[in-house]
PDB file of C-alpha atoms in Angstrom:
ATOM      1  CA  MET A  35      98.691 -12.222  83.993  1.00 57.00           C
ATOM      2  CA  ASN A  36      94.688 -12.461  85.207  1.00 62.00           C
ATOM      3  CA  LYS A  37      96.018 -15.190  87.372  1.00 63.00           C
ATOM      4  CA  LEU A  38      98.410 -12.634  89.318  1.00 61.00           C
ATOM      5  CA  PHE A  39      95.449 -10.576  89.250  1.00 56.00           C
ATOM      6  CA  LYS A  40      92.627 -12.104  90.564  1.00 62.00           C
ATOM      7  CA  ILE A  41      95.405 -12.674  93.643  1.00 62.00           C
ATOM      8  CA  LEU A  42      96.167  -9.416  94.025  1.00 59.00           C
ATOM      9  CA  GLY A  43      92.346  -9.055  94.436  1.00 58.00           C
ATOM     10  CA  TRP A  44      91.449 -11.986  96.962  1.00 58.00           C
ATOM     11  CA  MET A  45      94.553  -9.760  98.748  1.00 61.00           C
ATOM     12  CA  LEU A  46      92.988  -6.598  99.190  1.00 62.00           C
ATOM     13  CA  GLY A  47      89.397  -8.349  99.765  1.00 58.00           C
ATOM     14  CA  ALA A  48      90.840  -9.453 102.593  1.00 57.00           C
ATOM     15  CA  ILE A  49      92.446  -7.040 104.091  1.00 61.00           C
ATOM     16  CA  VAL A  50      89.508  -4.881 103.256  1.00 51.00           C
ATOM     17  CA  LEU A  51      87.587  -7.362 105.583  1.00 51.00           C
ATOM     18  CA  LEU A  52      90.259  -7.252 108.188  1.00 54.00           C
ATOM     19  CA  LEU A  53      90.222  -3.732 108.172  1.00 48.00           C
ATOM     20  CA  LEU A  54      86.210  -3.598 108.656  1.00 48.00           C
ATOM     21  CA  CYS A  55      86.304  -6.593 111.311  1.00 50.00           C
ATOM     22  CA  VAL A  56      88.949  -4.341 112.938  1.00 51.00           C
ATOM     23  CA  PHE A  57      86.679  -1.506 112.943  1.00 49.00           C
ATOM     24  CA  ALA A  58      83.775  -3.597 114.280  1.00 52.00           C
ATOM     25  CA  TYR A  59      85.341  -5.244 116.537  1.00 50.00           C
ATOM     26  CA  LEU A  60      86.860  -1.410 118.474  1.00 52.00           C
ATOM     27  CA  ASN A  61      83.534   0.136 118.031  1.00 56.00           C
ATOM     28  CA  ILE A  62      81.095  -3.452 118.948  1.00 57.00           C
ATOM     29  CA  VAL A  63      83.481  -4.619 122.056  1.00 55.00           C
ATOM     30  CA  PHE A  64      84.947  -0.624 122.675  1.00 54.00           C
ATOM     31  CA  PRO A  65      84.745   1.407 125.786  1.00 86.00           C
ATOM     32  CA  LYS A  66      84.979  -1.324 127.745  1.00 86.00           C
ATOM     33  CA  VAL A  67      84.128   0.211 130.951  1.00 93.00           C
ATOM     34  CA  SER A  68      80.961  -0.660 133.426  1.00 95.00           C
ATOM     35  CA  PRO A  69      77.602   0.705 133.340  1.00 94.00           C
ATOM     36  CA  ALA A  70      76.611   3.573 135.310  1.00 96.00           C
ATOM     37  CA  GLU A  71      76.024   3.176 138.659  1.00 95.00           C
ATOM     38  CA  ASP A  72      72.390   4.074 139.947  1.00 96.00           C
ATOM     39  CA  LEU A  73      73.979   7.423 141.940  1.00 96.00           C
ATOM     40  CA  LYS A  74      72.194   9.861 144.110  1.00 96.00           C
ATOM     41  CA  ILE A  75      74.157  12.971 145.562  1.00 98.00           C
ATOM     42  CA  GLU A  76      73.086  15.576 148.165  1.00 96.00           C
ATOM     43  CA  TYR A  77      73.435  18.670 146.452  1.00 97.00           C
ATOM     44  CA  THR A  78      73.907  20.457 149.856  1.00 98.00           C
ATOM     45  CA  ALA A  79      76.023  23.963 150.689  1.00 98.00           C
ATOM     46  CA  ASP A  80      79.275  22.197 151.765  1.00 98.00           C
ATOM     47  CA  ARG A  81      79.470  19.631 148.380  1.00 98.00           C
ATOM     48  CA  ILE A  82      78.392  22.830 145.837  1.00 98.00           C
ATOM     49  CA  GLU A  83      80.962  25.045 148.294  1.00 98.00           C
ATOM     50  CA  ARG A  84      83.965  22.769 147.687  1.00 98.00           C
ATOM     51  CA  GLY A  85      83.002  21.492 144.463  1.00 98.00           C
ATOM     52  CA  ALA A  86      83.115  25.719 143.482  1.00 98.00           C
ATOM     53  CA  TYR A  87      86.916  25.272 145.152  1.00 98.00           C
ATOM     54  CA  LEU A  88      87.618  22.382 143.035  1.00 98.00           C
ATOM     55  CA  ALA A  89      86.328  23.279 139.694  1.00 98.00           C
ATOM     56  CA  ASN A  90      87.715  26.816 139.441  1.00 98.00           C
ATOM     57  CA  HIS A  91      90.567  26.400 141.647  1.00 98.00           C
ATOM     58  CA  VAL A  92      92.269  22.989 141.524  1.00 98.00           C
ATOM     59  CA  ALA A  93      90.828  20.357 138.357  1.00 97.00           C
ATOM     60  CA  VAL A  94      89.944  24.027 136.900  1.00 96.00           C
ATOM     61  CA  CYS A  95      87.087  21.959 135.052  1.00 96.00           C
ATOM     62  CA  MET A  96      85.798  26.055 134.180  1.00 95.00           C
ATOM     63  CA  ASP A  97      89.097  26.951 132.057  1.00 93.00           C
ATOM     64  CA  CYS A  98      88.409  24.802 128.855  1.00 93.00           C
ATOM     65  CA  HIS A  99      84.609  24.412 130.224  1.00 96.00           C
ATOM     66  CA  SER A 100      84.179  28.676 129.440  1.00 95.00           C
ATOM     67  CA  GLN A 101      85.198  31.226 126.720  1.00 93.00           C
ATOM     68  CA  ARG A 102      88.909  32.265 127.965  1.00 93.00           C
ATOM     69  CA  ASP A 103      88.863  35.948 127.419  1.00 94.00           C
ATOM     70  CA  PHE A 104      92.751  35.671 125.697  1.00 92.00           C
ATOM     71  CA  SER A 105      92.809  39.442 125.553  1.00 94.00           C
ATOM     72  CA  LEU A 106      93.608  39.812 129.154  1.00 96.00           C
ATOM     73  CA  PHE A 107      96.629  38.284 131.125  1.00 96.00           C
ATOM     74  CA  SER A 108      96.441  33.897 131.490  1.00 95.00           C
ATOM     75  CA  GLY A 109      93.240  33.820 129.294  1.00 94.00           C
ATOM     76  CA  PRO A 110      89.987  34.309 132.764  1.00 95.00           C
ATOM     77  CA  PRO A 111      87.116  33.144 131.372  1.00 94.00           C
ATOM     78  CA  ALA A 112      84.971  35.894 130.088  1.00 94.00           C
ATOM     79  CA  PRO A 113      82.192  36.534 132.352  1.00 93.00           C
ATOM     80  CA  GLY A 114      78.558  35.194 132.010  1.00 92.00           C
ATOM     81  CA  THR A 115      80.696  32.183 130.317  1.00 94.00           C
ATOM     82  CA  LEU A 116      80.725  29.752 132.540  1.00 95.00           C
ATOM     83  CA  GLY A 117      80.547  25.859 132.147  1.00 96.00           C
ATOM     84  CA  LYS A 118      78.741  27.446 128.731  1.00 95.00           C
ATOM     85  CA  GLY A 119      81.715  25.692 126.690  1.00 93.00           C
ATOM     86  CA  GLY A 120      82.492  25.707 123.437  1.00 85.00           C
ATOM     87  CA  ASP A 121      86.748  26.470 123.127  1.00 88.00           C
ATOM     88  CA  ARG A 122      87.085  24.602 120.446  1.00 91.00           C
ATOM     89  CA  PHE A 123      90.952  22.863 120.107  1.00 90.00           C
ATOM     90  CA  ASP A 124      92.136  22.030 116.728  1.00 89.00           C
ATOM     91  CA  HIS A 125      95.428  20.824 114.651  1.00 85.00           C
ATOM     92  CA  GLY A 126      96.457  24.346 115.404  1.00 81.00           C
ATOM     93  CA  MET A 127      97.454  23.985 118.614  1.00 79.00           C
ATOM     94  CA  GLY A 128      97.865  20.022 118.194  1.00 79.00           C
ATOM     95  CA  PHE A 129      95.405  18.022 118.575  1.00 85.00           C
ATOM     96  CA  PRO A 130      94.338  15.056 115.872  1.00 89.00           C
ATOM     97  CA  GLY A 131      91.357  16.207 115.151  1.00 93.00           C
ATOM     98  CA  VAL A 132      88.967  19.450 116.218  1.00 95.00           C
ATOM     99  CA  PHE A 133      87.756  19.154 120.070  1.00 95.00           C
ATOM    100  CA  TYR A 134      85.279  21.187 121.619  1.00 95.00           C
ATOM    101  CA  ALA A 135      84.357  21.683 125.221  1.00 95.00           C
ATOM    102  CA  LYS A 136      80.984  20.827 126.113  1.00 95.00           C
ATOM    103  CA  ASN A 137      78.864  22.832 127.881  1.00 97.00           C
ATOM    104  CA  ILE A 138      78.399  21.840 131.603  1.00 97.00           C
ATOM    105  CA  THR A 139      75.676  23.746 132.655  1.00 97.00           C
ATOM    106  CA  PRO A 140      72.345  22.675 133.313  1.00 97.00           C
ATOM    107  CA  PHE A 141      71.345  23.031 129.793  1.00 97.00           C
ATOM    108  CA  GLY A 142      74.402  20.909 128.957  1.00 96.00           C
ATOM    109  CA  ILE A 143      73.746  18.404 131.158  1.00 97.00           C
ATOM    110  CA  SER A 144      69.856  17.659 131.638  1.00 95.00           C
ATOM    111  CA  ASP A 145      69.998  14.703 129.920  1.00 96.00           C
ATOM    112  CA  TYR A 146      72.742  12.732 132.125  1.00 98.00           C
ATOM    113  CA  SER A 147      71.924  11.478 135.772  1.00 98.00           C
ATOM    114  CA  ASP A 148      74.353  11.423 138.979  1.00 98.00           C
ATOM    115  CA  GLY A 149      75.461   8.411 138.191  1.00 98.00           C
ATOM    116  CA  GLU A 150      76.082   8.977 134.194  1.00 98.00           C
ATOM    117  CA  LEU A 151      78.332  12.078 135.198  1.00 98.00           C
ATOM    118  CA  TYR A 152      80.159  10.237 137.535  1.00 98.00           C
ATOM    119  CA  ARG A 153      80.682   7.592 134.548  1.00 98.00           C
ATOM    120  CA  LEU A 154      81.673  10.355 132.245  1.00 98.00           C
ATOM    121  CA  ILE A 155      84.386  12.620 134.517  1.00 98.00           C
ATOM    122  CA  THR A 156      85.774   9.696 135.866  1.00 98.00           C
ATOM    123  CA  THR A 157      86.270   7.386 132.292  1.00 97.00           C
ATOM    124  CA  GLY A 158      85.560   9.499 129.488  1.00 96.00           C
ATOM    125  CA  VAL A 159      82.193   7.511 128.278  1.00 97.00           C
ATOM    126  CA  THR A 160      78.971   9.533 127.747  1.00 96.00           C
ATOM    127  CA  ASN A 161      75.614   8.297 127.979  1.00 95.00           C
ATOM    128  CA  ASP A 162      75.212   7.015 124.764  1.00 93.00           C
ATOM    129  CA  GLY A 163      78.172   5.041 125.463  1.00 93.00           C
ATOM    130  CA  ARG A 164      80.688   6.817 123.158  1.00 93.00           C
ATOM    131  CA  ALA A 165      84.405   7.976 124.387  1.00 94.00           C
ATOM    132  CA  MET A 166      86.077  11.348 124.738  1.00 93.00           C
ATOM    133  CA  PHE A 167      89.726  12.110 123.881  1.00 92.00           C
ATOM    134  CA  PRO A 168      90.991  12.124 126.770  1.00 91.00           C
ATOM    135  CA  LEU A 169      91.605  16.471 126.588  1.00 89.00           C
ATOM    136  CA  MET A 170      89.081  15.993 129.477  1.00 89.00           C
ATOM    137  CA  PRO A 171      92.005  14.416 132.200  1.00 92.00           C
ATOM    138  CA  TYR A 172      89.617  11.744 132.902  1.00 96.00           C
ATOM    139  CA  LYS A 173      92.098   8.980 133.698  1.00 95.00           C
ATOM    140  CA  TYR A 174      93.361  11.260 136.293  1.00 97.00           C
ATOM    141  CA  TYR A 175      90.015  12.368 137.932  1.00 98.00           C
ATOM    142  CA  GLY A 176      89.108   8.272 137.327  1.00 98.00           C
ATOM    143  CA  LYS A 177      91.550   8.610 140.692  1.00 98.00           C
ATOM    144  CA  MET A 178      90.695  11.449 142.456  1.00 98.00           C
ATOM    145  CA  ASP A 179      88.206  10.474 145.447  1.00 98.00           C
ATOM    146  CA  PRO A 180      84.823   9.975 144.546  1.00 98.00           C
ATOM    147  CA  GLU A 181      83.421  12.315 147.164  1.00 98.00           C
ATOM    148  CA  ASP A 182      85.839  15.230 145.415  1.00 98.00           C
ATOM    149  CA  ILE A 183      83.925  14.497 142.258  1.00 98.00           C
ATOM    150  CA  TYR A 184      80.667  13.760 143.711  1.00 98.00           C
ATOM    151  CA  ASP A 185      81.193  17.977 145.082  1.00 98.00           C
ATOM    152  CA  ILE A 186      82.336  18.899 140.824  1.00 98.00           C
ATOM    153  CA  ILE A 187      78.710  17.521 140.404  1.00 98.00           C
ATOM    154  CA  ALA A 188      76.881  19.306 143.241  1.00 98.00           C
ATOM    155  CA  TYR A 189      78.822  22.530 141.939  1.00 98.00           C
ATOM    156  CA  ILE A 190      78.139  22.019 138.361  1.00 98.00           C
ATOM    157  CA  ARG A 191      74.205  20.724 139.101  1.00 98.00           C
ATOM    158  CA  SER A 192      73.504  24.455 140.842  1.00 98.00           C
ATOM    159  CA  LEU A 193      75.498  26.768 138.096  1.00 97.00           C
ATOM    160  CA  PRO A 194      73.010  29.549 136.006  1.00 96.00           C
ATOM    161  CA  SER A 195      71.899  27.120 132.915  1.00 96.00           C
ATOM    162  CA  VAL A 196      73.956  28.491 130.006  1.00 95.00           C
ATOM    163  CA  GLU A 197      72.323  28.740 126.782  1.00 93.00           C
ATOM    164  CA  SER A 198      74.504  27.235 123.981  1.00 91.00           C
ATOM    165  CA  GLU A 199      75.204  24.609 120.851  1.00 87.00           C
ATOM    166  CA  VAL A 200      78.340  23.317 120.939  1.00 92.00           C
ATOM    167  CA  PRO A 201      79.430  21.103 117.312  1.00 92.00           C
ATOM    168  CA  ASP A 202      80.487  17.677 118.314  1.00 91.00           C
ATOM    169  CA  SER A 203      84.274  17.051 118.613  1.00 94.00           C
ATOM    170  CA  LYS A 204      85.859  14.365 115.227  1.00 93.00           C
ATOM    171  CA  ALA A 205      88.752  12.720 115.826  1.00 92.00           C
ATOM    172  CA  ASP A 206      91.582  12.063 113.126  1.00 92.00           C
ATOM    173  CA  PHE A 207      91.955   8.424 111.639  1.00 87.00           C
ATOM    174  CA  PRO A 208      93.213   6.209 113.437  1.00 86.00           C
ATOM    175  CA  VAL A 209      92.678   8.569 116.537  1.00 87.00           C
ATOM    176  CA  SER A 210      88.953   7.563 116.145  1.00 86.00           C
ATOM    177  CA  LEU A 211      89.566   4.182 116.120  1.00 83.00           C
ATOM    178  CA  ILE A 212      92.495   4.295 118.972  1.00 87.00           C
ATOM    179  CA  LEU A 213      90.007   6.384 120.782  1.00 88.00           C
ATOM    180  CA  ASN A 214      87.758   3.708 121.926  1.00 91.00           C
ATOM    181  CA  THR A 215      90.431   1.752 123.510  1.00 91.00           C
ATOM    182  CA  LEU A 216      91.098   4.595 126.010  1.00 92.00           C
ATOM    183  CA  PRO A 217      88.437   4.637 128.297  1.00 94.00           C
ATOM    184  CA  LYS A 218      88.609   1.838 130.976  1.00 95.00           C
ATOM    185  CA  ASP A 219      86.965   1.690 134.753  1.00 96.00           C
ATOM    186  CA  PRO A 220      88.049   4.191 137.166  1.00 97.00           C
ATOM    187  CA  GLU A 221      90.487   3.669 140.305  1.00 97.00           C
ATOM    188  CA  PRO A 222      89.125   5.829 142.929  1.00 97.00           C
ATOM    189  CA  MET A 223      91.466   6.463 145.734  1.00 96.00           C
ATOM    190  CA  LYS A 224      90.687   8.441 149.290  1.00 97.00           C
ATOM    191  CA  LYS A 225      91.856  11.159 149.534  1.00 98.00           C
ATOM    192  CA  PRO A 226      95.071  11.234 152.001  1.00 98.00           C
ATOM    193  CA  ASN A 227      95.280  13.316 154.947  1.00 98.00           C
ATOM    194  CA  PRO A 228      96.628  16.580 154.384  1.00 97.00           C
ATOM    195  CA  ALA A 229      99.051  16.510 157.365  1.00 97.00           C
ATOM    196  CA  ASP A 230     101.235  13.853 155.051  1.00 98.00           C
ATOM    197  CA  GLN A 231     101.660  16.907 152.433  1.00 98.00           C
ATOM    198  CA  VAL A 232     103.990  14.927 150.248  1.00 98.00           C
ATOM    199  CA  ALA A 233     100.687  12.035 149.311  1.00 98.00           C
ATOM    200  CA  TYR A 234      97.965  14.948 149.490  1.00 98.00           C
ATOM    201  CA  GLY A 235     100.011  17.354 146.924  1.00 98.00           C
ATOM    202  CA  LYS A 236     100.383  13.915 144.631  1.00 98.00           C
ATOM    203  CA  TYR A 237      96.610  13.784 145.239  1.00 98.00           C
ATOM    204  CA  LEU A 238      96.467  17.440 143.982  1.00 98.00           C
ATOM    205  CA  VAL A 239      98.369  17.194 140.841  1.00 98.00           C
ATOM    206  CA  ASN A 240      96.735  14.712 139.427  1.00 98.00           C
ATOM    207  CA  ALA A 241      94.093  16.457 139.846  1.00 98.00           C
ATOM    208  CA  SER A 242      95.482  18.994 138.812  1.00 97.00           C
ATOM    209  CA  GLY A 243      96.363  17.409 135.649  1.00 95.00           C
ATOM    210  CA  CYS A 244      99.906  19.677 135.631  1.00 96.00           C
ATOM    211  CA  ILE A 245     100.957  16.924 134.167  1.00 96.00           C
ATOM    212  CA  GLU A 246      99.519  17.335 130.650  1.00 94.00           C
ATOM    213  CA  CYS A 247     100.329  20.973 130.218  1.00 94.00           C
ATOM    214  CA  HIS A 248     104.305  20.449 131.417  1.00 97.00           C
ATOM    215  CA  THR A 249     104.435  17.225 129.481  1.00 97.00           C
ATOM    216  CA  GLN A 250     105.063  16.719 125.438  1.00 95.00           C
ATOM    217  CA  ALA A 251     102.907  14.741 123.953  1.00 91.00           C
ATOM    218  CA  ASP A 252     103.223  13.282 120.636  1.00 88.00           C
ATOM    219  CA  PRO A 253     101.863  13.464 117.377  1.00 83.00           C
ATOM    220  CA  GLN A 254      98.205  11.353 118.831  1.00 77.00           C
ATOM    221  CA  GLY A 255      98.147  13.712 121.240  1.00 79.00           C
ATOM    222  CA  MET A 256      99.636  11.687 124.241  1.00 85.00           C
ATOM    223  CA  ILE A 257     101.584  12.816 126.565  1.00 90.00           C
ATOM    224  CA  ILE A 258     105.193  10.654 126.847  1.00 95.00           C
ATOM    225  CA  GLN A 259     105.623  10.027 130.208  1.00 94.00           C
ATOM    226  CA  GLU A 260     109.376   9.589 130.359  1.00 96.00           C
ATOM    227  CA  VAL A 261     109.613  13.435 129.847  1.00 97.00           C
ATOM    228  CA  ALA A 262     106.545  13.661 132.639  1.00 97.00           C
ATOM    229  CA  PHE A 263     106.787  16.941 133.833  1.00 98.00           C
ATOM    230  CA  GLU A 264     109.634  18.642 132.117  1.00 97.00           C
ATOM    231  CA  GLY A 265     107.633  20.988 130.194  1.00 97.00           C
ATOM    232  CA  GLY A 266     108.419  21.617 126.620  1.00 96.00           C
ATOM    233  CA  ARG A 267     105.127  21.446 125.430  1.00 94.00           C
ATOM    234  CA  ASP A 268     104.599  24.401 122.705  1.00 93.00           C
ATOM    235  CA  PHE A 269     100.572  26.288 122.729  1.00 91.00           C
ATOM    236  CA  PRO A 270      99.818  28.506 119.792  1.00 89.00           C
ATOM    237  CA  PHE A 271      98.232  31.473 119.611  1.00 87.00           C
ATOM    238  CA  PRO A 272      96.071  32.267 116.987  1.00 83.00           C
ATOM    239  CA  ASP A 273      98.689  34.889 115.457  1.00 84.00           C
ATOM    240  CA  GLY A 274     100.928  32.246 115.120  1.00 86.00           C
ATOM    241  CA  SER A 275     103.099  33.158 118.374  1.00 91.00           C
ATOM    242  CA  LYS A 276     103.576  30.053 120.579  1.00 92.00           C
ATOM    243  CA  VAL A 277     103.863  29.472 124.771  1.00 94.00           C
ATOM    244  CA  THR A 278     106.319  26.491 125.875  1.00 96.00           C
ATOM    245  CA  SER A 279     105.253  25.048 128.959  1.00 97.00           C
ATOM    246  CA  SER A 280     107.998  25.638 132.108  1.00 97.00           C
ATOM    247  CA  ASN A 281     109.775  22.463 133.532  1.00 98.00           C
ATOM    248  CA  ILE A 282     108.318  21.886 137.020  1.00 98.00           C
ATOM    249  CA  THR A 283     111.074  19.706 137.778  1.00 98.00           C
ATOM    250  CA  PRO A 284     113.090  20.172 141.047  1.00 98.00           C
ATOM    251  CA  ASP A 285     116.156  20.516 138.057  1.00 98.00           C
ATOM    252  CA  PRO A 286     118.468  24.076 140.020  1.00 97.00           C
ATOM    253  CA  GLU A 287     119.411  25.022 136.278  1.00 97.00           C
ATOM    254  CA  THR A 288     116.641  25.013 134.003  1.00 98.00           C
ATOM    255  CA  GLY A 289     112.868  23.239 136.803  1.00 98.00           C
ATOM    256  CA  ILE A 290     112.400  24.901 139.843  1.00 98.00           C
ATOM    257  CA  GLY A 291     114.781  23.395 142.516  1.00 97.00           C
ATOM    258  CA  ASN A 292     116.013  26.703 143.050  1.00 97.00           C
ATOM    259  CA  TRP A 293     112.178  28.286 144.569  1.00 98.00           C
ATOM    260  CA  ASP A 294     111.858  27.520 148.154  1.00 98.00           C
ATOM    261  CA  GLU A 295     108.395  26.970 149.359  1.00 98.00           C
ATOM    262  CA  ALA A 296     107.605  30.838 149.886  1.00 98.00           C
ATOM    263  CA  THR A 297     108.516  31.958 146.250  1.00 98.00           C
ATOM    264  CA  PHE A 298     106.439  28.769 145.058  1.00 98.00           C
ATOM    265  CA  VAL A 299     103.346  30.058 146.664  1.00 98.00           C
ATOM    266  CA  GLN A 300     103.968  33.468 145.928  1.00 97.00           C
ATOM    267  CA  ARG A 301     104.278  32.897 142.296  1.00 97.00           C
ATOM    268  CA  PHE A 302     100.931  31.917 142.679  1.00 97.00           C
ATOM    269  CA  LYS A 303      98.954  34.081 145.352  1.00 97.00           C
ATOM    270  CA  GLN A 304     100.250  37.022 143.710  1.00 96.00           C
ATOM    271  CA  TYR A 305      96.988  37.000 141.314  1.00 96.00           C
ATOM    272  CA  THR A 306      94.504  37.257 144.602  1.00 95.00           C
ATOM    273  CA  ASP A 307      96.645  40.515 145.759  1.00 89.00           C
ATOM    274  CA  SER A 308      93.381  42.977 146.532  1.00 88.00           C
ATOM    275  CA  ALA A 309      96.455  45.146 144.012  1.00 89.00           C
ATOM    276  CA  TYR A 310      96.442  43.479 141.493  1.00 93.00           C
ATOM    277  CA  VAL A 311      94.922  44.321 137.898  1.00 94.00           C
ATOM    278  CA  ILE A 312      94.694  42.001 135.289  1.00 95.00           C
ATOM    279  CA  PRO A 313      96.537  43.421 132.745  1.00 95.00           C
ATOM    280  CA  GLN A 314      95.667  43.815 128.751  1.00 96.00           C
ATOM    281  CA  VAL A 315      97.837  41.264 126.418  1.00 94.00           C
ATOM    282  CA  PRO A 316      97.651  43.211 123.067  1.00 91.00           C
ATOM    283  CA  GLN A 317      97.772  40.251 120.410  1.00 84.00           C
ATOM    284  CA  GLY A 318     101.406  39.184 119.690  1.00 85.00           C
ATOM    285  CA  GLU A 319     102.800  39.880 122.795  1.00 91.00           C
ATOM    286  CA  PHE A 320     103.601  37.493 125.868  1.00 93.00           C
ATOM    287  CA  ASN A 321     100.974  35.905 127.142  1.00 94.00           C
ATOM    288  CA  THR A 322     100.051  32.225 128.538  1.00 95.00           C
ATOM    289  CA  ILE A 323      97.448  29.444 128.660  1.00 93.00           C
ATOM    290  CA  MET A 324      98.343  28.901 132.176  1.00 96.00           C
ATOM    291  CA  PRO A 325      95.295  29.733 133.990  1.00 96.00           C
ATOM    292  CA  TRP A 326      97.003  31.614 136.802  1.00 97.00           C
ATOM    293  CA  THR A 327      94.271  33.272 137.674  1.00 95.00           C
ATOM    294  CA  MET A 328      92.418  30.174 138.029  1.00 97.00           C
ATOM    295  CA  TYR A 329      95.054  28.741 140.053  1.00 97.00           C
ATOM    296  CA  ALA A 330      95.581  31.483 142.471  1.00 97.00           C
ATOM    297  CA  GLY A 331      92.175  30.761 144.334  1.00 97.00           C
ATOM    298  CA  MET A 332      93.897  27.639 146.496  1.00 98.00           C
ATOM    299  CA  THR A 333      94.551  27.617 149.703  1.00 98.00           C
ATOM    300  CA  GLU A 334      98.427  27.842 150.440  1.00 98.00           C
ATOM    301  CA  GLN A 335      97.553  25.019 151.873  1.00 98.00           C
ATOM    302  CA  ASP A 336      96.996  23.109 148.746  1.00 98.00           C
ATOM    303  CA  LEU A 337     100.015  24.906 147.384  1.00 98.00           C
ATOM    304  CA  LYS A 338     102.692  24.585 149.565  1.00 98.00           C
ATOM    305  CA  ALA A 339     101.161  20.152 149.248  1.00 98.00           C
ATOM    306  CA  ILE A 340     101.781  20.609 145.869  1.00 98.00           C
ATOM    307  CA  TYR A 341     105.851  22.452 146.417  1.00 98.00           C
ATOM    308  CA  ALA A 342     105.600  19.582 148.274  1.00 98.00           C
ATOM    309  CA  TYR A 343     105.269  16.749 146.031  1.00 98.00           C
ATOM    310  CA  LEU A 344     106.840  18.186 143.302  1.00 98.00           C
ATOM    311  CA  ARG A 345     110.145  18.551 144.973  1.00 98.00           C
ATOM    312  CA  THR A 346     110.376  14.536 145.619  1.00 98.00           C
ATOM    313  CA  LEU A 347     110.327  14.359 141.449  1.00 98.00           C
ATOM    314  CA  GLU A 348     113.529  13.524 139.434  1.00 97.00           C
ATOM    315  CA  PRO A 349     114.574  16.300 138.503  1.00 98.00           C
ATOM    316  CA  LYS A 350     115.528  16.760 134.163  1.00 97.00           C
ATOM    317  CA  ARG A 351     117.288  19.559 132.809  1.00 97.00           C
ATOM    318  CA  ASN A 352     115.570  21.000 130.136  1.00 97.00           C
ATOM    319  CA  GLN A 353     116.050  24.005 129.312  1.00 96.00           C
ATOM    320  CA  VAL A 354     112.673  26.175 127.908  1.00 95.00           C
ATOM    321  CA  ILE A 355     111.816  29.414 125.912  1.00 93.00           C
ATOM    322  CA  ARG A 356     108.681  30.133 127.475  1.00 92.00           C
ATOM    323  CA  PHE A 357     107.867  32.056 124.440  1.00 92.00           C
ATOM    324  CA  THR A 358     108.290  33.302 121.177  1.00 92.00           C
ATOM    325  CA  ALA A 359     106.415  36.135 118.820  1.00 89.00           C
ATOM    326  CA  SER A 360     104.973  35.353 115.469  1.00 82.00           C
ATOM    327  CA  ALA A 361     107.605  35.407 112.575  1.00 70.00           C
ATOM    328  CA  ASN A 362     104.468  37.966 111.063  1.00 64.00           C
TER     329      ASN A 362
END
């Protein structure tokens, strides 16, 4: 019996040692990305203007990095919170941990060089070498034209500095270990000519991260590529109700297959109508996390390009119930 216990003890010790080695390996070797480049961006008025367009209406950085007011339809950013950060994403929303959007005004990014910011946005690695959970879709930003990322950096550098202390994010085990293996060097591309509508639309869909919300995710919070764009991802509200993302494949019955270009564009642009007033939404009634009022600021040219690309996707039948009220 003593011999058996000794063998079990050795086995347990070996397992513990193996786990410690794996832990050390994942924390020492990863994240495996290149050092930040020595980058100096010229903050011109044109860069800042283009960056404002991208950050507010395409990549919608300000969607997460501001405090959204969900007493109003689609939760527009509350005045005075642009870039302040602090939004919390946790288990109640289906995430494997507790994650906070950081302050990206000059108060929050003053210790980052331009090169470090570019690496952070495109690889998810901080200036002290930590890997971020891909709540910020850095793998998509890493495929964008560097000039567009430079424009975004110029814009956020120009924001009014807002003081706020944002808690550190914390991923659950084993995601906390897997996290370090996710970042990789960016694979940037040159922005396609808008005349090539489908290619340009694909670029914009990537920059907008449409796939993240309109695709179901696994328990680790990673999207399931096999069901890309067919909707069905649930987003719970604090009151127990939930909104479910729509199918945006060109399926004629459950997606946008019966939408023409004008219908698609108007679905967004209706929120820029001078007569439109964002309605208040009582708790428990239909609301959405889709930042309609932000995406509405996209140009018609860009919206038409997105529509053209979405029409090329494989139609997938997936009927979605877009809102489920709380049982209480």
